[in-house]
PDB file of C-alpha atoms in Angstrom:
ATOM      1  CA  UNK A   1     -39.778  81.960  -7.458  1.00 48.00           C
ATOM      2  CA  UNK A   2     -38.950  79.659 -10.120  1.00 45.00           C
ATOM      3  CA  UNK A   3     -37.882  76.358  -9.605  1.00 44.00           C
ATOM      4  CA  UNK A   4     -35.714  76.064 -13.052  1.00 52.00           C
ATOM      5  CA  UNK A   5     -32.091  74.321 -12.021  1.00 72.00           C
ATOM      6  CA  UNK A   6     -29.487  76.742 -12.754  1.00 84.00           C
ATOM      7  CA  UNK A   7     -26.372  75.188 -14.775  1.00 90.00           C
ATOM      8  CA  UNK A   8     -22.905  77.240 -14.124  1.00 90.00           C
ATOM      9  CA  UNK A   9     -21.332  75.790 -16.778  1.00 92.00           C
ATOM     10  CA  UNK A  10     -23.714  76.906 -19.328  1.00 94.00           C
ATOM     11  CA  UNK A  11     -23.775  80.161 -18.114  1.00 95.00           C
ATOM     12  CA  UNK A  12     -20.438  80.623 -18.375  1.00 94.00           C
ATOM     13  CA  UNK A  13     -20.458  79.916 -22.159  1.00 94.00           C
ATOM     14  CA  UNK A  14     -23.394  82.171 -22.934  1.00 96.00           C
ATOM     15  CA  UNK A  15     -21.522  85.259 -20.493  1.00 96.00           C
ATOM     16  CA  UNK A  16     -18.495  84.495 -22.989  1.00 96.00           C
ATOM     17  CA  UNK A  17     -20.363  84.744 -25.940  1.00 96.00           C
ATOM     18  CA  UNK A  18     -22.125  88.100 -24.698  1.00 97.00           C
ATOM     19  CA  UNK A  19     -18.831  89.529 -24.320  1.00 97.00           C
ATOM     20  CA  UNK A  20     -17.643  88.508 -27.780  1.00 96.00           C
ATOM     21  CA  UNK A  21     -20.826  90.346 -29.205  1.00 96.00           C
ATOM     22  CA  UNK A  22     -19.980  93.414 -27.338  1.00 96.00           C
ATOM     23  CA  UNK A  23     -16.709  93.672 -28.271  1.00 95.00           C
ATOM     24  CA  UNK A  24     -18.167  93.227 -31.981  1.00 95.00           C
ATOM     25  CA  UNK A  25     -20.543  96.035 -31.686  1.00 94.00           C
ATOM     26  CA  UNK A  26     -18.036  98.325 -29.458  1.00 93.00           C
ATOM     27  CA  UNK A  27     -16.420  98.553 -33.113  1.00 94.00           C
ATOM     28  CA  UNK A  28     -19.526 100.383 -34.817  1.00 89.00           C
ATOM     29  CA  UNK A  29     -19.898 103.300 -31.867  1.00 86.00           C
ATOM     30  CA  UNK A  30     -17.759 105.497 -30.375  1.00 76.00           C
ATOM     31  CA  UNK A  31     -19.219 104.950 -26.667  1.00 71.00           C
ATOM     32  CA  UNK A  32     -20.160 101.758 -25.291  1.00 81.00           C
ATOM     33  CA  UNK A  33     -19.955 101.539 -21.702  1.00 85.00           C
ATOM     34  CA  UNK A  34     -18.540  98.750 -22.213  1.00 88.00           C
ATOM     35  CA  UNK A  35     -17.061  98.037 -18.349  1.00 90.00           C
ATOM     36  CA  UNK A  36     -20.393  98.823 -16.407  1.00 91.00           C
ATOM     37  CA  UNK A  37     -21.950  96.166 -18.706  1.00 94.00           C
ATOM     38  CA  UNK A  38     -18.909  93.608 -18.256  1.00 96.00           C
ATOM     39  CA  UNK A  39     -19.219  93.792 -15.063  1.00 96.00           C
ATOM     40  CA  UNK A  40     -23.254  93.282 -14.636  1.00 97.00           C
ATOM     41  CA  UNK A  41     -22.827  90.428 -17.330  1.00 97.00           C
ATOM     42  CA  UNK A  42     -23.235  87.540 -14.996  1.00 97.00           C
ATOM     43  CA  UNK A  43     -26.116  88.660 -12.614  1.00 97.00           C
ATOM     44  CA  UNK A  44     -27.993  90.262 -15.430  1.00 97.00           C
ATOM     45  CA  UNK A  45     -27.852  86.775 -17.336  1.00 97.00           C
ATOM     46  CA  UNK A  46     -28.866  84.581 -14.097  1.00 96.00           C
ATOM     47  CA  UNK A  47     -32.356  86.791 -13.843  1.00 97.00           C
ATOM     48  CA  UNK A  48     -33.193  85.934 -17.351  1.00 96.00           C
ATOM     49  CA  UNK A  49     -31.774  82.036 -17.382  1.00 95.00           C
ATOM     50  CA  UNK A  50     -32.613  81.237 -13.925  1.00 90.00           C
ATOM     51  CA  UNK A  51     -34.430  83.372 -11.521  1.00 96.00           C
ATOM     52  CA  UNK A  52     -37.415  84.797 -13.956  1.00 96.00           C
ATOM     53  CA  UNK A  53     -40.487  82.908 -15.434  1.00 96.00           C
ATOM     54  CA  UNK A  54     -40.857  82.802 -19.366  1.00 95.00           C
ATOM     55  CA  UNK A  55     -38.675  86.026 -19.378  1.00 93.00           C
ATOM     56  CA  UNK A  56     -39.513  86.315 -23.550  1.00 88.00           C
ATOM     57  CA  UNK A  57     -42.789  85.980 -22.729  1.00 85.00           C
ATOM     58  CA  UNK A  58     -45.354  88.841 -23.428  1.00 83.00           C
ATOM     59  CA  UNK A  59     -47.095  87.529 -20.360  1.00 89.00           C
ATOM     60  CA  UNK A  60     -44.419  86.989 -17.751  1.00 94.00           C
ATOM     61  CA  UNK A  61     -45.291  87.225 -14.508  1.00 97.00           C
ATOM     62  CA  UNK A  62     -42.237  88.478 -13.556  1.00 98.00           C
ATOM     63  CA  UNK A  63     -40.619  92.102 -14.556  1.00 97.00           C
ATOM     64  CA  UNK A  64     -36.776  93.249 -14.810  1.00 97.00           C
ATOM     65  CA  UNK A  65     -35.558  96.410 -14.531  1.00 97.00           C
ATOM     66  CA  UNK A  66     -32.218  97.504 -15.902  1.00 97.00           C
ATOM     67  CA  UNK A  67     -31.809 100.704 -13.604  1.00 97.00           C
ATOM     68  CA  UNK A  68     -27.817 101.235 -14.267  1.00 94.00           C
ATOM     69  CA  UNK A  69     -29.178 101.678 -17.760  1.00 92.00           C
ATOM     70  CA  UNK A  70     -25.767 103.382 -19.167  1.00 89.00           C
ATOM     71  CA  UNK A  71     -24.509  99.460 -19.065  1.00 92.00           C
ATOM     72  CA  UNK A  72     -27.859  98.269 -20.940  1.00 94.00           C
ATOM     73  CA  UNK A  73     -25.859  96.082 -23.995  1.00 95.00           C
ATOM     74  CA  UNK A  74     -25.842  93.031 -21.694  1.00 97.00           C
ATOM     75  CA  UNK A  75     -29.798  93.317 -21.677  1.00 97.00           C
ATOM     76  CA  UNK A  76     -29.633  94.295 -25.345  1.00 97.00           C
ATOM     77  CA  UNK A  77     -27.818  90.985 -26.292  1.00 97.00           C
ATOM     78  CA  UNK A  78     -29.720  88.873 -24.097  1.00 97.00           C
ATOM     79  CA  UNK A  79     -32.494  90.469 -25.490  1.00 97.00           C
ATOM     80  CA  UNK A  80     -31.183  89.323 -28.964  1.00 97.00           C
ATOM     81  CA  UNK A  81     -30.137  85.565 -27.684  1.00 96.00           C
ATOM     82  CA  UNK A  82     -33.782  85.240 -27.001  1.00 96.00           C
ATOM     83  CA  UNK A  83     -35.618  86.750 -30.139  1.00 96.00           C
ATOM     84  CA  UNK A  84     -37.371  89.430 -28.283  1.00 97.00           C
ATOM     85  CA  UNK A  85     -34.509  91.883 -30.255  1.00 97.00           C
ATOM     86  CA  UNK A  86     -33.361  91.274 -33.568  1.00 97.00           C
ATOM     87  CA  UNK A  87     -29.730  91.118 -34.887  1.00 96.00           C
ATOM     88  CA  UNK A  88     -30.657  94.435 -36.632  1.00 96.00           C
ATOM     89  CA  UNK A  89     -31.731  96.170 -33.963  1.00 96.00           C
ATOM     90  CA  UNK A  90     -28.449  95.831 -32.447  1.00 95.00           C
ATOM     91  CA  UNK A  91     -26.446  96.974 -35.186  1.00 93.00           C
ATOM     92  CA  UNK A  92     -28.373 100.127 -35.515  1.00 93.00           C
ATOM     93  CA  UNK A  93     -27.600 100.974 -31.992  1.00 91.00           C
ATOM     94  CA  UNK A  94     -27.216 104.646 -31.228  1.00 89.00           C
ATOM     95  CA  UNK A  95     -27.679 105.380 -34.539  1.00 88.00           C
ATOM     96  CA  UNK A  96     -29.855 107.690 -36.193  1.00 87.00           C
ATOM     97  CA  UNK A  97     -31.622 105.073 -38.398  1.00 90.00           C
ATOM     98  CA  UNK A  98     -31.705 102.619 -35.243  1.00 92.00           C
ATOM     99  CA  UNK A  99     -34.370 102.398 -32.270  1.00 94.00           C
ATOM    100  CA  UNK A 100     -32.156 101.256 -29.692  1.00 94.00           C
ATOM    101  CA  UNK A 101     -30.484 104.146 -27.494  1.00 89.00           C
ATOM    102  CA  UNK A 102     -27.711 104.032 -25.294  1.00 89.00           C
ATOM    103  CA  UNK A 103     -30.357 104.002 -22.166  1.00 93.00           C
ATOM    104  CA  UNK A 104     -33.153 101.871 -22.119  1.00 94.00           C
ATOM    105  CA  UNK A 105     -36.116 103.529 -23.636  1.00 94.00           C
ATOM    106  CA  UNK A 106     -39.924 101.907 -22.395  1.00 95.00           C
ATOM    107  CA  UNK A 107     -41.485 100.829 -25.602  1.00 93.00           C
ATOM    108  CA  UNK A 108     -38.977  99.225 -27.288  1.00 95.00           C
ATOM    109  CA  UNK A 109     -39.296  95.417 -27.317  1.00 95.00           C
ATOM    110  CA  UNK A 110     -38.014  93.478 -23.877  1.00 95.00           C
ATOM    111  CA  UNK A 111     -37.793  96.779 -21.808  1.00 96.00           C
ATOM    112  CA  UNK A 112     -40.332  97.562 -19.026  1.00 95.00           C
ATOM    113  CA  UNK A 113     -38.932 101.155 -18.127  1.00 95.00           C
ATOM    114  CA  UNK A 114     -36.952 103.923 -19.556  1.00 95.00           C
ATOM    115  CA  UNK A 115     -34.001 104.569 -17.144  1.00 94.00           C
ATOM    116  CA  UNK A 116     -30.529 106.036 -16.900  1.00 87.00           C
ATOM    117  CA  UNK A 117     -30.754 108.976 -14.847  1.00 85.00           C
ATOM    118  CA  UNK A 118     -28.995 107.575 -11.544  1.00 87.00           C
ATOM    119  CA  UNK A 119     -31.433 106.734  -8.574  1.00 87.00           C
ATOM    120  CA  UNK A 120     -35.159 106.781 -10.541  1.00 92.00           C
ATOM    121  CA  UNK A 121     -34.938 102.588 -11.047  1.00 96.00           C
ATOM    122  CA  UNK A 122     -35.242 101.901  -7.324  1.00 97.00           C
ATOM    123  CA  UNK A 123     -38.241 104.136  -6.882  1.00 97.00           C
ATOM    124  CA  UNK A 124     -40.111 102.682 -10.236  1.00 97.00           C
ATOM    125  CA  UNK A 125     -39.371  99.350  -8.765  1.00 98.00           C
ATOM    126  CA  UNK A 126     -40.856  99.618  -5.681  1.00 98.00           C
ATOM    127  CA  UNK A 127     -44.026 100.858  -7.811  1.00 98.00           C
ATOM    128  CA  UNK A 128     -44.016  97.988  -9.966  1.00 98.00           C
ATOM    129  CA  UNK A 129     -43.542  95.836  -6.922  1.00 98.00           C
ATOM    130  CA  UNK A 130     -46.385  97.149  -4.954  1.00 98.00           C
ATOM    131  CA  UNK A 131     -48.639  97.024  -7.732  1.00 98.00           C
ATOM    132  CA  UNK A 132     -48.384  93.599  -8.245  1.00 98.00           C
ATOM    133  CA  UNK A 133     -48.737  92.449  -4.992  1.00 98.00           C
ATOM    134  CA  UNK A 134     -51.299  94.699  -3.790  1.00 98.00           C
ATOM    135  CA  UNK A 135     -53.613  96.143  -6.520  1.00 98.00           C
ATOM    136  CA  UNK A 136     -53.234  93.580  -8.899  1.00 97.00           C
ATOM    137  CA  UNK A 137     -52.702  90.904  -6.093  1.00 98.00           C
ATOM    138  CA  UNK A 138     -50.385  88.531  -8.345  1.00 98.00           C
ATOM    139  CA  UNK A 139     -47.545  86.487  -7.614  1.00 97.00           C
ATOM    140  CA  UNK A 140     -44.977  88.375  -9.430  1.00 98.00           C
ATOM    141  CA  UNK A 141     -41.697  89.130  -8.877  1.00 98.00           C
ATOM    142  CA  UNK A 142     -40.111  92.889  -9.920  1.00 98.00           C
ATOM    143  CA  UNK A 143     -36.167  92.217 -10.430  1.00 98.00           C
ATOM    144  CA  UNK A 144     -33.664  95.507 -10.528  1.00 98.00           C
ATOM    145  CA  UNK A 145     -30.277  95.749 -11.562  1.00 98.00           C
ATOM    146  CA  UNK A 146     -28.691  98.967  -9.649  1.00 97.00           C
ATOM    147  CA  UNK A 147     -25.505 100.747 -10.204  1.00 95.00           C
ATOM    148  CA  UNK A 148     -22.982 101.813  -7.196  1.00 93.00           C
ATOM    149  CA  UNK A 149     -23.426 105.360  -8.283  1.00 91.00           C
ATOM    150  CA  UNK A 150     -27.455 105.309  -8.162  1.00 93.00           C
ATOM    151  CA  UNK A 151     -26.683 103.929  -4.261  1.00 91.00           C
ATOM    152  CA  UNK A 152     -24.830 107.575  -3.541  1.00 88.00           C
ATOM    153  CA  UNK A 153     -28.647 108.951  -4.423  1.00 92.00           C
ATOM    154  CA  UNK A 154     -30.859 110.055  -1.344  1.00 94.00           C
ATOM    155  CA  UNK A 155     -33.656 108.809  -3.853  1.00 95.00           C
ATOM    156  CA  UNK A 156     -32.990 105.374  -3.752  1.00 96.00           C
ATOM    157  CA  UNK A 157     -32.665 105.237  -0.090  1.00 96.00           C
ATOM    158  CA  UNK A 158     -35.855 107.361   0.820  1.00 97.00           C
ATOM    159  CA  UNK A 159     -37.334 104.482  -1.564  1.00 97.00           C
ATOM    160  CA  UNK A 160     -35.825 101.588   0.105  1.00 97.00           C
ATOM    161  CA  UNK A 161     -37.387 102.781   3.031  1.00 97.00           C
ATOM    162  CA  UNK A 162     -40.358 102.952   1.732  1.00 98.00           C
ATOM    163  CA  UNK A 163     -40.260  99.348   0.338  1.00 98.00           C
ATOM    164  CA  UNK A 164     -39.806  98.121   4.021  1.00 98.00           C
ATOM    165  CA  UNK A 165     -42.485  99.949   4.858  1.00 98.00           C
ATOM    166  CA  UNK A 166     -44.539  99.089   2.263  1.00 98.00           C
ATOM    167  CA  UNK A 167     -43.608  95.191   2.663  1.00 98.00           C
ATOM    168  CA  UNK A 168     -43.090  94.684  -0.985  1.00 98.00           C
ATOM    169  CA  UNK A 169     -41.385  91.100  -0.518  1.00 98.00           C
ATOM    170  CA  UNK A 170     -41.480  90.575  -4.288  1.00 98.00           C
ATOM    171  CA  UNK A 171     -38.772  93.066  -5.063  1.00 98.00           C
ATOM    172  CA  UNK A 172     -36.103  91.749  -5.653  1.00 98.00           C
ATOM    173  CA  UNK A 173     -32.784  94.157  -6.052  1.00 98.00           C
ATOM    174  CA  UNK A 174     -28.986  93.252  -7.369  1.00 98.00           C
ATOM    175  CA  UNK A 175     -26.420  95.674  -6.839  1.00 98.00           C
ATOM    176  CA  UNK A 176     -23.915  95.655  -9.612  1.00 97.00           C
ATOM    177  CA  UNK A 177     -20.937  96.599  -6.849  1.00 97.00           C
ATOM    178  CA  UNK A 178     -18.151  97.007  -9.325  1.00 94.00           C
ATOM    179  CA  UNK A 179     -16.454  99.949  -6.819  1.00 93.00           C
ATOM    180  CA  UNK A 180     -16.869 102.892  -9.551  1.00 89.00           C
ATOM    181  CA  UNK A 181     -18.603 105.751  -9.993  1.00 84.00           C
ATOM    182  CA  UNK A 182     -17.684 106.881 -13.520  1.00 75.00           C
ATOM    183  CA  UNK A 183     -14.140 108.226 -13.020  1.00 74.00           C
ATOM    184  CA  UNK A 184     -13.729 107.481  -9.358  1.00 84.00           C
ATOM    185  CA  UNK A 185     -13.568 104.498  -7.154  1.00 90.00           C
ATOM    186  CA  UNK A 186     -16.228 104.652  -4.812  1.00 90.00           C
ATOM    187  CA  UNK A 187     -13.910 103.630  -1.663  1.00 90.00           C
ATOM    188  CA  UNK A 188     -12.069 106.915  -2.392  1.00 89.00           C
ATOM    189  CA  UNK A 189     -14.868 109.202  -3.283  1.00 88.00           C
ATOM    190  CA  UNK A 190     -17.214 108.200  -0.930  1.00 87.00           C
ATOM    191  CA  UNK A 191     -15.342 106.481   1.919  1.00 88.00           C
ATOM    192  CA  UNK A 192     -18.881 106.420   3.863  1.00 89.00           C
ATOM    193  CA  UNK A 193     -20.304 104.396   1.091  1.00 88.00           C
ATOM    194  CA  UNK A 194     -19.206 101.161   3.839  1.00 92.00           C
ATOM    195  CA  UNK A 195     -20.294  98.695   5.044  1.00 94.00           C
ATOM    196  CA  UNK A 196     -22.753  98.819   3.034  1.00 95.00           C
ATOM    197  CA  UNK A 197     -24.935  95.052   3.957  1.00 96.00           C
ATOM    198  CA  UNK A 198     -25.523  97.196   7.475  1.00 96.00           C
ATOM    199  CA  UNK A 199     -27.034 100.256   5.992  1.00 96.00           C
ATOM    200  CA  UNK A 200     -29.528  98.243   3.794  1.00 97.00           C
ATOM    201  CA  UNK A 201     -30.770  95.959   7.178  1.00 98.00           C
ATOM    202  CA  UNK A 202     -31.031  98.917   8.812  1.00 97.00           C
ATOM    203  CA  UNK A 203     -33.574  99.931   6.131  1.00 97.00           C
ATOM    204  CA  UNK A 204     -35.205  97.008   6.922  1.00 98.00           C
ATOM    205  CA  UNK A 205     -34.432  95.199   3.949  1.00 98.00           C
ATOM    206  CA  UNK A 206     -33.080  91.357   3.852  1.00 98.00           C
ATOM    207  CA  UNK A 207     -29.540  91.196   2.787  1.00 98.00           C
ATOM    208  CA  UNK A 208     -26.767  88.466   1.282  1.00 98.00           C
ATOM    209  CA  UNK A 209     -23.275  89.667  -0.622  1.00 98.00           C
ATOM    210  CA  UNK A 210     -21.664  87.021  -3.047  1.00 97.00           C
ATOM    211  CA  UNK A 211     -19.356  87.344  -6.004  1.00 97.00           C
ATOM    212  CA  UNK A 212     -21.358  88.963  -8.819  1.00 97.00           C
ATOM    213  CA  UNK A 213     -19.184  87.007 -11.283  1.00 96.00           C
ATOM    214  CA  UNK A 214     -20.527  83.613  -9.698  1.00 95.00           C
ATOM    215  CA  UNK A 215     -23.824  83.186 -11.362  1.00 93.00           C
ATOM    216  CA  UNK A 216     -24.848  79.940  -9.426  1.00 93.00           C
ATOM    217  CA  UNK A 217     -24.214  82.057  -6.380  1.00 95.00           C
ATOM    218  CA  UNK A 218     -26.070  84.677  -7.117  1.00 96.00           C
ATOM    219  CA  UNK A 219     -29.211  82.491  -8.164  1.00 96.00           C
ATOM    220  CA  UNK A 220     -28.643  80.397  -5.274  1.00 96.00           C
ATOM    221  CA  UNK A 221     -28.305  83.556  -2.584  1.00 97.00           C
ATOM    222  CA  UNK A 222     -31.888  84.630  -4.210  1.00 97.00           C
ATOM    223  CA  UNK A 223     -33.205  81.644  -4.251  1.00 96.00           C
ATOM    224  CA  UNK A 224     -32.268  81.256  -0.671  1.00 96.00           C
ATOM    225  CA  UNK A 225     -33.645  84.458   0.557  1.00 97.00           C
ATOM    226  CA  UNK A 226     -36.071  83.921   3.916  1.00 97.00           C
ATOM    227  CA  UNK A 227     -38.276  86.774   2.466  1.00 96.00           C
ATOM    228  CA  UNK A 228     -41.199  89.009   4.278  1.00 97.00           C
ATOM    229  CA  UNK A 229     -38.582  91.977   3.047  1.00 98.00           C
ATOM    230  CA  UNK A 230     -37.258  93.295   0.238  1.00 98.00           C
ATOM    231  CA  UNK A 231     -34.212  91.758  -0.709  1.00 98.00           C
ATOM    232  CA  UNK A 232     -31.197  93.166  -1.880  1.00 98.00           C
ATOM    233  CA  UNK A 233     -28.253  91.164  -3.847  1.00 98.00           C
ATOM    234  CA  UNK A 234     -24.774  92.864  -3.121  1.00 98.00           C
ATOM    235  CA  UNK A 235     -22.906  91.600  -5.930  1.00 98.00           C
ATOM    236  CA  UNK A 236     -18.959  92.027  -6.212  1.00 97.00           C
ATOM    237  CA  UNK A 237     -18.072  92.571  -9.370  1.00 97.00           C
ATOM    238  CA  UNK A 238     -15.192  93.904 -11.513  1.00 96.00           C
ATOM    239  CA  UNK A 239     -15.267  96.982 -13.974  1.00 94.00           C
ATOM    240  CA  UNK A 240     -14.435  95.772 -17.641  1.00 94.00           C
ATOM    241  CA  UNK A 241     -14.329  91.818 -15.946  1.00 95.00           C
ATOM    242  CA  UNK A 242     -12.698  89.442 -18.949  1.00 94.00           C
ATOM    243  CA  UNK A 243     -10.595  92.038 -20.864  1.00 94.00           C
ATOM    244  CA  UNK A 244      -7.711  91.991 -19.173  1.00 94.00           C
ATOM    245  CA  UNK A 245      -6.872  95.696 -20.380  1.00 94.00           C
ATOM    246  CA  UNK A 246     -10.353  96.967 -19.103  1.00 94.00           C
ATOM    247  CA  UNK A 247     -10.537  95.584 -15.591  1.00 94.00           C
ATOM    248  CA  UNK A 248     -10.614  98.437 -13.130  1.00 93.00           C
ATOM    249  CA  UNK A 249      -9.229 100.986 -15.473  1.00 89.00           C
ATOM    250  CA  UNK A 250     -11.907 103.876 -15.390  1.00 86.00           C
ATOM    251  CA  UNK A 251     -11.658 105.298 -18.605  1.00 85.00           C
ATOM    252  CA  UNK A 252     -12.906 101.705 -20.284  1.00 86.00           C
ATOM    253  CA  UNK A 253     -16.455 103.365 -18.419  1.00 82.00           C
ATOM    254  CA  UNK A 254     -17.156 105.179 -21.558  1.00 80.00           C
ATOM    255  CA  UNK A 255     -14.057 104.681 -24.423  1.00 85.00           C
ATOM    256  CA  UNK A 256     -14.218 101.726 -27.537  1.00 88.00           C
ATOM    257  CA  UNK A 257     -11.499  99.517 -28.234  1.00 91.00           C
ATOM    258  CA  UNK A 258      -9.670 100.648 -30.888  1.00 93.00           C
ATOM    259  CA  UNK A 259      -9.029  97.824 -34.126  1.00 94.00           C
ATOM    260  CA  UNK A 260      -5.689  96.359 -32.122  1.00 96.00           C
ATOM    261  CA  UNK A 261      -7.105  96.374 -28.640  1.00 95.00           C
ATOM    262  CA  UNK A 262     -10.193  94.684 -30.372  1.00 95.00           C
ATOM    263  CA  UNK A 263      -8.110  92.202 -31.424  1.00 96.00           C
ATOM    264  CA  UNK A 264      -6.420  91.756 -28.157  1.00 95.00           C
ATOM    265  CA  UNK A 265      -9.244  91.553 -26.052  1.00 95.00           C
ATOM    266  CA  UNK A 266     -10.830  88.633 -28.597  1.00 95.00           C
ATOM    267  CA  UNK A 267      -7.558  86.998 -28.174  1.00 93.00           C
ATOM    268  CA  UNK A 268      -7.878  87.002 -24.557  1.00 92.00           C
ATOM    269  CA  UNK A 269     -11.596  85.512 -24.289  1.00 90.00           C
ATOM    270  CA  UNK A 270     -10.663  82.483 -27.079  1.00 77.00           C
ATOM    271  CA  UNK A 271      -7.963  81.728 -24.127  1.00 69.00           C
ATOM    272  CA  UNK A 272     -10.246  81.918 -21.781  1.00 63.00           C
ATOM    273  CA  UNK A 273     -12.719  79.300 -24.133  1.00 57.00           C
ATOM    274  CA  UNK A 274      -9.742  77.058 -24.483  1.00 48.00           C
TER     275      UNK A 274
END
């Protein structure tokens, strides 16, 4: 695990400045997913900026995941904060002349898996994990960002069994709990969802829940982690978090701002920078 010191202040300035971009490039599509990526902002920026080795680097010895790939911007403009993507590359996204989809795709620069079908990350990560601590016998670390919605598959659960079983240690798994599945909040659709930190022990995994907003909390609950398990993250989050107008309101899962809510929502994140 890396020892880098993790500063919550400075994280808080790049998450703003993330946001700003997205909100710049929700203006060129039609269909963003803007919230699922608002709300994964702050854990997906602590892996890169705190928890992984030379994340840029070709040779890192550690690998991320972005399994909830339908909320892939925030790795996309990470991506492009650290010169692994370029500023054109981003504003050719899902477009015909462009290479980046809305899903991850394996190949491009920066991205270690094609996902976005719900519930294939968590098996490909268990993979990745064993692999590198049994065949290839390395030190590294396999990090995956999951999605509320891929936790309602019986694939990633027959998998997280399997991890236990497997004693992959070096997986290392953040759940992006915003409480939606698309349209639906998961406490209403699927009241059985809860508790949730009992069903993953039960799996025989190692457990902590924190507020997925609080990046030195979620470094620090990783950091923290006793280990001999694979360890899950449950982060609590909020759908659309930092647009005031997006925040918990389902249909910001797929829509654009329009010009004026643009405008709005910029507004609101200057006040925030104030």
């Amino acid at each position: 695990m890396s020892n880098t010191s993790f500063d919550n202040t400075e994280a808080r300035k790049r998450c703003l400045k993330y946001r700003r971009r997205l909100l710049d490039i929700s203006q060129q599509v039609s269909a963003l997913h803007g919230g699922a990526a608002l709300s994964a902002m702050e854990m997906v920026d602590c892996l890169y900026h705190g928890l992984m080795r030379d994340p840029a680097g070709a040779n890192s010895p550690d690998t991320f995941v972005m399994s909830k790939g339908h909320g892939c911007m925030v790795q996309y403009i990470i991506l492009e904060e650290m010169g692994v993507l370029s500023r054109e590359d981003l504003d050719l996204y899902c477009k015909a002349d462009g290479r980046l989809g809305c899903h991850p795709d394996y190949g491009n620069p920066g991205i270690e898996a094609s996902t976005g079908s719900l519930g294939h990350g968590m098996g490909l990560t268990v993979g990745m994990a064993y692999t590198e601590k049994f065949v290839k016998k390395t030190d590294g670390n396999v990090f995956v960002v999951v999605s509320d919605g891929e936790f309602q598959e019986g694939s990633t659960w027959e998998c997280m069994m399997m991890a236990a079983n497997l004693g992959v240690d070096n997986l290392i798994a953040c759940l992006d709990h915003n409480g939606f599945q698309s349209f639906g909040r998961t406490s209403e659709t699927h009241p059985q969802f809860y508790p949730i930190r009992e069903k993953v022990e039960a799996f025989g995994w190692e457990c902590a829940e924190v507020n997925g907003h609080d990046a030195a909390a979620v470094v620090d609950a990783i950091q923290s982690r006793k280990g001999g398990k694979p360890f899950l993250l449950v982060g609590n989050t909020v759908k659309g978090k930092g647009v005031s107008f997006m925040e918990n309101i389902p249909i910001w899962h797929y829509r654009s701002p329009n010009p004026e809510e643009y405008q709005q929502a910029i507004d609101e994140l200057q006040e925030v920078s104030s």
